[in-house]
mmCIF file of C-alpha atoms in Angstrom:
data_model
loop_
_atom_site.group_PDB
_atom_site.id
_atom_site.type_symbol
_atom_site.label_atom_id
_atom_site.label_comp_id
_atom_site.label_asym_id
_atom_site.label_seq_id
_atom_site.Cartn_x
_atom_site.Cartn_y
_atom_site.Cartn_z
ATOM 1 C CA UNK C 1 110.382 103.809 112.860
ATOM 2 C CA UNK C 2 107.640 103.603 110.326
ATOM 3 C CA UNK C 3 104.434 105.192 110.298
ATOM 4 C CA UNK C 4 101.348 104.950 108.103
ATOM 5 C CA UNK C 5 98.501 107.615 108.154
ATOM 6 C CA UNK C 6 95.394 107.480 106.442
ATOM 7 C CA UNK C 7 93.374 110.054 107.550
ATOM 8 C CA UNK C 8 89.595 109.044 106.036
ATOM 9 C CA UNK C 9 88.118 107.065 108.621
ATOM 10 C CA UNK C 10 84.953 106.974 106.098
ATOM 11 C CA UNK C 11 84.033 107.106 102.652
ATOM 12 C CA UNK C 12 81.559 107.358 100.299
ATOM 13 C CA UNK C 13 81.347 106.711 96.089
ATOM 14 C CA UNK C 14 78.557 106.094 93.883
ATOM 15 C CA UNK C 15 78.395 102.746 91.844
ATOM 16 C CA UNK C 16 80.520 103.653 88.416
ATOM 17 C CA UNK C 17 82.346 106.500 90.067
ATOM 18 C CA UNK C 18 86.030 106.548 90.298
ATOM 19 C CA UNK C 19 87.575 107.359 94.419
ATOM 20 C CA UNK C 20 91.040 107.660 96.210
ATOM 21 C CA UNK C 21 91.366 106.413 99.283
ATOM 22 C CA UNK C 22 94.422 108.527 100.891
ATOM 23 C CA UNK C 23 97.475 107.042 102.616
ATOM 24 C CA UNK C 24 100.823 108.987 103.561
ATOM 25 C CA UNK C 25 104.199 107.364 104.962
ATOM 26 C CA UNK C 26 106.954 108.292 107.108
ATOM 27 C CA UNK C 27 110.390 106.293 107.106
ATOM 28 C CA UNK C 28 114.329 107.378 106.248
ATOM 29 C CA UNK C 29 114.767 104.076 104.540
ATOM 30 C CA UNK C 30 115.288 104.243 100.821
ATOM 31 C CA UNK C 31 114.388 101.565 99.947
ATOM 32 C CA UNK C 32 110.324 100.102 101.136
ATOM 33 C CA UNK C 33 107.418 98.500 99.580
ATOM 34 C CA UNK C 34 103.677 99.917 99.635
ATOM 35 C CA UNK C 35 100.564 97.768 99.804
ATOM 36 C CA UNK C 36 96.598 98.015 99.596
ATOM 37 C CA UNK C 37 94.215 95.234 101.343
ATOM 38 C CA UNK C 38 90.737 95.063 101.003
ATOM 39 C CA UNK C 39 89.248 93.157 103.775
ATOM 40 C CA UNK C 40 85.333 92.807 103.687
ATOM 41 C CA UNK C 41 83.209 92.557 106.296
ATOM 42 C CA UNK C 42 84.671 88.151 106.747
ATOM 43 C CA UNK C 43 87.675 89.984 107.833
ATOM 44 C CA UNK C 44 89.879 88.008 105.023
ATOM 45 C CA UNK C 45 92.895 90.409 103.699
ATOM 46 C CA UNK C 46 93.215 90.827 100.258
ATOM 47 C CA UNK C 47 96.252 91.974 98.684
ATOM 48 C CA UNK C 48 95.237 94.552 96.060
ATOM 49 C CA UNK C 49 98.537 96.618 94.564
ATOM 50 C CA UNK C 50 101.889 97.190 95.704
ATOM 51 C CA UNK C 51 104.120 99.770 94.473
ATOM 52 C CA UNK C 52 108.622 99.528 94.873
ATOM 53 C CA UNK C 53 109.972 102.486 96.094
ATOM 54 C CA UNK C 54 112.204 102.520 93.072
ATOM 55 C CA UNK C 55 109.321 102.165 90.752
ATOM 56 C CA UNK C 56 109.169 104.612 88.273
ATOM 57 C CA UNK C 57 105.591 104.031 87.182
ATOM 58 C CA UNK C 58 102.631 103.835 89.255
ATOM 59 C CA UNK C 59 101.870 100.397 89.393
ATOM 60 C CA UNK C 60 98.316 99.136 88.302
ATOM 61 C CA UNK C 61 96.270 96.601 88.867
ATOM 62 C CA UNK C 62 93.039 95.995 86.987
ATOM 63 C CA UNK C 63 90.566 98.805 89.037
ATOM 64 C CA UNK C 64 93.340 99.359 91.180
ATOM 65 C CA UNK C 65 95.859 102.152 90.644
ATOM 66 C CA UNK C 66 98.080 103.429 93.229
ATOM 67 C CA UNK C 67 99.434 107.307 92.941
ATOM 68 C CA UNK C 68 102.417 106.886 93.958
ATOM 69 C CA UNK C 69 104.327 110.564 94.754
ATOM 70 C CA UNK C 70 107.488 109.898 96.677
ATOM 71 C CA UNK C 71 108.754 113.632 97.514
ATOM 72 C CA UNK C 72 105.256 113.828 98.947
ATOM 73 C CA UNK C 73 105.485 110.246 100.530
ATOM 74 C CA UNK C 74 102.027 109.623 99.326
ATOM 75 C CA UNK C 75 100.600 106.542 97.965
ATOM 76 C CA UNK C 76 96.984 106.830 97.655
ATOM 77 C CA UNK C 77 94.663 104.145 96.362
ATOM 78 C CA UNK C 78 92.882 104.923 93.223
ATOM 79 C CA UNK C 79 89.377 102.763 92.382
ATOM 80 C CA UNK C 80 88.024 103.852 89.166
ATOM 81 C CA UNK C 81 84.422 102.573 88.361
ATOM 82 C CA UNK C 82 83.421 101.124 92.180
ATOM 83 C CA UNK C 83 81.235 98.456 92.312
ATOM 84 C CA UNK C 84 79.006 97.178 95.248
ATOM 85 C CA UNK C 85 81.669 94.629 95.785
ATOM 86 C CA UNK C 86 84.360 97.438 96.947
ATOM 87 C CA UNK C 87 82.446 98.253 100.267
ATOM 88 C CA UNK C 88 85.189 97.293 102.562
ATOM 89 C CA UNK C 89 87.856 98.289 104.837
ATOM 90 C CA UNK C 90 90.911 99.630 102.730
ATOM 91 C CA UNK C 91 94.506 99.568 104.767
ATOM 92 C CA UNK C 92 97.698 100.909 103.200
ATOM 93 C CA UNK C 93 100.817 99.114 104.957
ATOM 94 C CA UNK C 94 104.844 99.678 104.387
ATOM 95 C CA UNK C 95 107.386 97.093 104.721
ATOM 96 C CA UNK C 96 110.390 98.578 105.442
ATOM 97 C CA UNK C 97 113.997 96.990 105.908
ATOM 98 C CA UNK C 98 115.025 95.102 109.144
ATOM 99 C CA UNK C 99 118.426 96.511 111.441
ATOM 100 C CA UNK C 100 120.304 94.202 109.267
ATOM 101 C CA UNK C 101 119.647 96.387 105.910
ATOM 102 C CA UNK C 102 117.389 93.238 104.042
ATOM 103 C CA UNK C 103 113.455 92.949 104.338
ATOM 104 C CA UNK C 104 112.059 90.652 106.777
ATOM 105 C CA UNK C 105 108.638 91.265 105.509
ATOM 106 C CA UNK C 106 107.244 93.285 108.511
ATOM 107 C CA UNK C 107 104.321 95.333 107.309
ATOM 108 C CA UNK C 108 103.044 98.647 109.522
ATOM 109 C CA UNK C 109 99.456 98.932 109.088
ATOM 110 C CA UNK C 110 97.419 102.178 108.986
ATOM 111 C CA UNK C 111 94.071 102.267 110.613
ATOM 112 C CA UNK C 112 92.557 101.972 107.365
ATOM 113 C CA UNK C 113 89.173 103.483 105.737
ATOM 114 C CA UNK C 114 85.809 102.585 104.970
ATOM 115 C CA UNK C 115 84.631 102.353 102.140
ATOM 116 C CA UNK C 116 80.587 102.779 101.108
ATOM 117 C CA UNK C 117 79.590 102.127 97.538
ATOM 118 C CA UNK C 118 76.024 103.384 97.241
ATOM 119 C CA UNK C 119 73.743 101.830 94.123
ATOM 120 C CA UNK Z 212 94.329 74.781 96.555
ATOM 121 C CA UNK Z 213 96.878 76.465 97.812
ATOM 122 C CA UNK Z 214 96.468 78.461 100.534
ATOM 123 C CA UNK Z 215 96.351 79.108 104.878
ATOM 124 C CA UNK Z 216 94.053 78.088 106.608
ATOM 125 C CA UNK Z 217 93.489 79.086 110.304
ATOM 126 C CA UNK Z 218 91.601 77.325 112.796
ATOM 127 C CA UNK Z 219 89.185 77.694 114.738
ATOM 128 C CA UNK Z 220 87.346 80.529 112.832
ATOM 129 C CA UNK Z 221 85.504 80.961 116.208
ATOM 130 C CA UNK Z 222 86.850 80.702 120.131
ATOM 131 C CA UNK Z 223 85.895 81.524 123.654
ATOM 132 C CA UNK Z 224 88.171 81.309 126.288
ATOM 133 C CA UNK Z 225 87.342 81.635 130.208
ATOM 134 C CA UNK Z 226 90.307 84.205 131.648
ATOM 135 C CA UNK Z 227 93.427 82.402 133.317
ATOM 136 C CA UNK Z 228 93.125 79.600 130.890
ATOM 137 C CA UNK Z 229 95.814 79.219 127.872
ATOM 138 C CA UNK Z 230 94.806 79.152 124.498
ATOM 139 C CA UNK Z 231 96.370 77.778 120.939
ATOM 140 C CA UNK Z 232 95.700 79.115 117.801
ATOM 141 C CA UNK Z 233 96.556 77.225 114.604
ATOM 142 C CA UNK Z 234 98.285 78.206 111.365
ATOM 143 C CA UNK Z 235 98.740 75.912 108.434
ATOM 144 C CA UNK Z 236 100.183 76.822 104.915
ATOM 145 C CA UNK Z 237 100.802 74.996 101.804
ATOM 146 C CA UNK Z 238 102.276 77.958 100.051
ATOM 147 C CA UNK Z 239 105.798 76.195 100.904
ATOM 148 C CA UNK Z 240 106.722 80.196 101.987
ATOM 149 C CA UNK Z 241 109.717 80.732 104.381
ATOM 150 C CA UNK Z 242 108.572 83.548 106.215
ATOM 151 C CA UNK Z 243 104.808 83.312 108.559
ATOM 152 C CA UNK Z 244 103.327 85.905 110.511
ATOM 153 C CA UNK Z 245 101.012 86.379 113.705
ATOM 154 C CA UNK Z 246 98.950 89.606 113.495
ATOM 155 C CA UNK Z 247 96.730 91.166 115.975
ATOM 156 C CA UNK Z 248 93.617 93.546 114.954
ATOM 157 C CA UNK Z 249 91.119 95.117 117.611
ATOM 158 C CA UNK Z 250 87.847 96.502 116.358
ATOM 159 C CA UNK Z 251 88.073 99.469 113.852
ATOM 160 C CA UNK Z 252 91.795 99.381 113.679
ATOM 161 C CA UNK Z 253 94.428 98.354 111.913
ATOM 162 C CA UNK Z 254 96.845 95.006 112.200
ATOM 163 C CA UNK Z 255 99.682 94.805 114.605
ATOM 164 C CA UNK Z 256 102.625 92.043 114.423
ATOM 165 C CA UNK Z 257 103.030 89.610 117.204
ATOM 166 C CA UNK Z 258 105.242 87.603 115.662
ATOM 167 C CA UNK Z 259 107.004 86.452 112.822
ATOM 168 C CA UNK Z 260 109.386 83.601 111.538
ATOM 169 C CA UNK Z 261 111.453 84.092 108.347
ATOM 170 C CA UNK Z 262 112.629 79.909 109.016
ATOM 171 C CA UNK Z 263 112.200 77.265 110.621
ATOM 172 C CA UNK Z 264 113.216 77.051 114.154
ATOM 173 C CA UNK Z 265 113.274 80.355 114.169
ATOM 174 C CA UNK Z 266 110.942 83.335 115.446
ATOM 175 C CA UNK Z 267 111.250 86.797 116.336
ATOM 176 C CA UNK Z 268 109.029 89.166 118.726
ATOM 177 C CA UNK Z 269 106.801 91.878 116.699
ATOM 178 C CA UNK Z 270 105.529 94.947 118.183
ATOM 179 C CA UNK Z 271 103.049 93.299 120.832
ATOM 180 C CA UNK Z 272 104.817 89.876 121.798
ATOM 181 C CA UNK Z 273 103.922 90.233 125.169
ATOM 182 C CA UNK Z 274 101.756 87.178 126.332
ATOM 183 C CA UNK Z 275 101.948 85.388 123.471
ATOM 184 C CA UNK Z 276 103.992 82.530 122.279
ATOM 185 C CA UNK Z 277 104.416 80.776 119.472
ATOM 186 C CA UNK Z 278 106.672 77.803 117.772
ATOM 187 C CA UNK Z 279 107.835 76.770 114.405
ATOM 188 C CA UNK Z 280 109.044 73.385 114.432
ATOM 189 C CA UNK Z 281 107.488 72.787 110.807
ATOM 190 C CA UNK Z 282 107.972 75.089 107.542
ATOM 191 C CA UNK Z 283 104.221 74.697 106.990
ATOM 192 C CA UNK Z 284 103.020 75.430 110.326
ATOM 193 C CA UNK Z 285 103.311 78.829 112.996
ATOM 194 C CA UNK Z 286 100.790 78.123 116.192
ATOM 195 C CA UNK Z 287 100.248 81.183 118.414
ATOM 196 C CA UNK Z 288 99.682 80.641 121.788
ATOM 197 C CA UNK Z 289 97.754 83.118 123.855
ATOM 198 C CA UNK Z 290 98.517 82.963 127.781
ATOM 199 C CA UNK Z 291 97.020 83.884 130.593
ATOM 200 C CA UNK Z 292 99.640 86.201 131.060
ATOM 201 C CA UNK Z 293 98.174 88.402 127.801
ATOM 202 C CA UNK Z 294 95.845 91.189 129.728
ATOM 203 C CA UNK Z 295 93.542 91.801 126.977
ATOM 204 C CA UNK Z 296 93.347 88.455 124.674
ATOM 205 C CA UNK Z 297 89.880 89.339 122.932
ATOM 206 C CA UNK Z 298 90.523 90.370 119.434
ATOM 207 C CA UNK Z 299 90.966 89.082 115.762
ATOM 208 C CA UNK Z 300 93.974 87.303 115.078
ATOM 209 C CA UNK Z 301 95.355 87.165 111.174
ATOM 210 C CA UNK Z 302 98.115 84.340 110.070
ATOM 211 C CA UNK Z 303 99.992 85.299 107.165
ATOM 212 C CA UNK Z 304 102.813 83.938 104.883
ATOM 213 C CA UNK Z 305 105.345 85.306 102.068
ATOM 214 C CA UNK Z 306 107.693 84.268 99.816
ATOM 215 C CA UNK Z 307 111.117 84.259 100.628
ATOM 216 C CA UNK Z 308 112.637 84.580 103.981
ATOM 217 C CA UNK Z 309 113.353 88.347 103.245
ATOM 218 C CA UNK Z 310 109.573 88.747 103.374
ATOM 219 C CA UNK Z 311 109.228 88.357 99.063
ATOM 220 C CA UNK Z 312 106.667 90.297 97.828
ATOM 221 C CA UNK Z 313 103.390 90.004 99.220
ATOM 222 C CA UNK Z 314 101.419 88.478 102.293
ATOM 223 C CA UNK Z 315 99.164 86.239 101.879
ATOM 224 C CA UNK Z 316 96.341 86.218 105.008
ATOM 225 C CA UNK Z 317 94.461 83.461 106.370
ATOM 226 C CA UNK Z 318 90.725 84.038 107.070
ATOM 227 C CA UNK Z 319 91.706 85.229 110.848
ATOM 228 C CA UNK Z 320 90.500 83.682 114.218
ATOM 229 C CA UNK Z 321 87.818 85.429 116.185
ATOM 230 C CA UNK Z 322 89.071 84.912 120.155
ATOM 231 C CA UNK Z 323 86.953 86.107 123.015
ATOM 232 C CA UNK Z 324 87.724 85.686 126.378
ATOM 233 C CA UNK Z 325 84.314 85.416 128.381
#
């Protein structure tokens, strides 16, 4: 079974300042798929970054980096210079292969963190 | 625009009665998805359907149903049978029927049961 933690039910970052939102994974597959979604406070989800288990870079997306650190099965989100906008809910999700060895696309959720961007 | 679209943003329910929630995408994406979030936590699958005619329980399928008789559209019903209905429900869709690369979300459906 897969499991996502993110242990920061809060946090807080000044406008301009960089933050990492944590996120840790268990599974015994080999090969998965990490995501970020934003969703604001109209509850929307917003696909942000995904990083390949077989990626060998961190992948990157604009703001958006994800630290990706497989022995560690880490894959925190990094935001460098947070805007207002960012105040949101931030959940990291896996998907992970189905009994039959190919992806069916199932994500596992964490319970995701708040995020507080203070002027 | 493409996109899902989820309707009705808002509904109230009296208990006992049956409920149907609607999904629509013009994405033209194989696989849809029913999620489930409750307040401060994090999304839960239903159910999902990687094709047409096709549609497999999630983690919480219990008193729900749902049908896909049309690539473009995954209704979820909500029973009577579902013990504790109130709580925002998330469509989604992806590529290919292997789940592609991303989900895309619709803008969710608020249900309360009064």
């Amino acid at each position: 079974a897969q499991k996502i933690t993110q242990t920061q039910p809060g946090m807080f970052v000044q406008e301009k300042e960089a933050v990492t939102l944590d996120c840790t994974y268990d599974t015994s597959d080999q090969s998965y798929g990490l995501f970020w979604y934003k969703q604001p406070s109209s509850g929307e989800m917003i696909f942000l970054i995904y990083q390949g288990s077989y990626d060998e870079q961190n992948a990157t997306e604009g703001r958006y980096s994800l630290n990706f650190q497989k022995a560690r099965k880490s894959a925190n989100l990094v935001i460098s210079a947070s805007q207002l906008g960012d105040s949101a809910m931030y959940f990291c999700a896996m998907r992970a292969p189905n009994a039959g060895g190919t992806s069916y696309g199932k994500l596992t959720f964490g319970q995701g963190t708040i995020l507080t961007v203070h002027p | 625009d493409g996109g899902i679209t989820q309707s009705p943003k808002y509904l109230f329910r009296k208990e006992g009665q049956n409920v149907t929630l609607s999904c629509e995408q013009n994405l033209n994406h194989d696989a849809m998805y029913w999620y489930r979030q409750d307040p401060g936590q994090g999304l839960r699958l239903i159910y999902y359907s990687q094709i047409v005619n096709d549609f497999q329980k999630g983690d919480i399928a219990e008193g729900y149903s749902v049908s896909r008789e049309k690539k473009e559209s995954f209704p979820l019903t909500v029973t009577s049978a579902q013990k504790n209905p109130t709580a925002f429900y998330l469509c989604a869709s992806s590529m290919g029927r292997d789940g592609g690369y991303e989900q895309f979300f619709g803008p969710g459906t608020r249900l309360t049961v009064l």
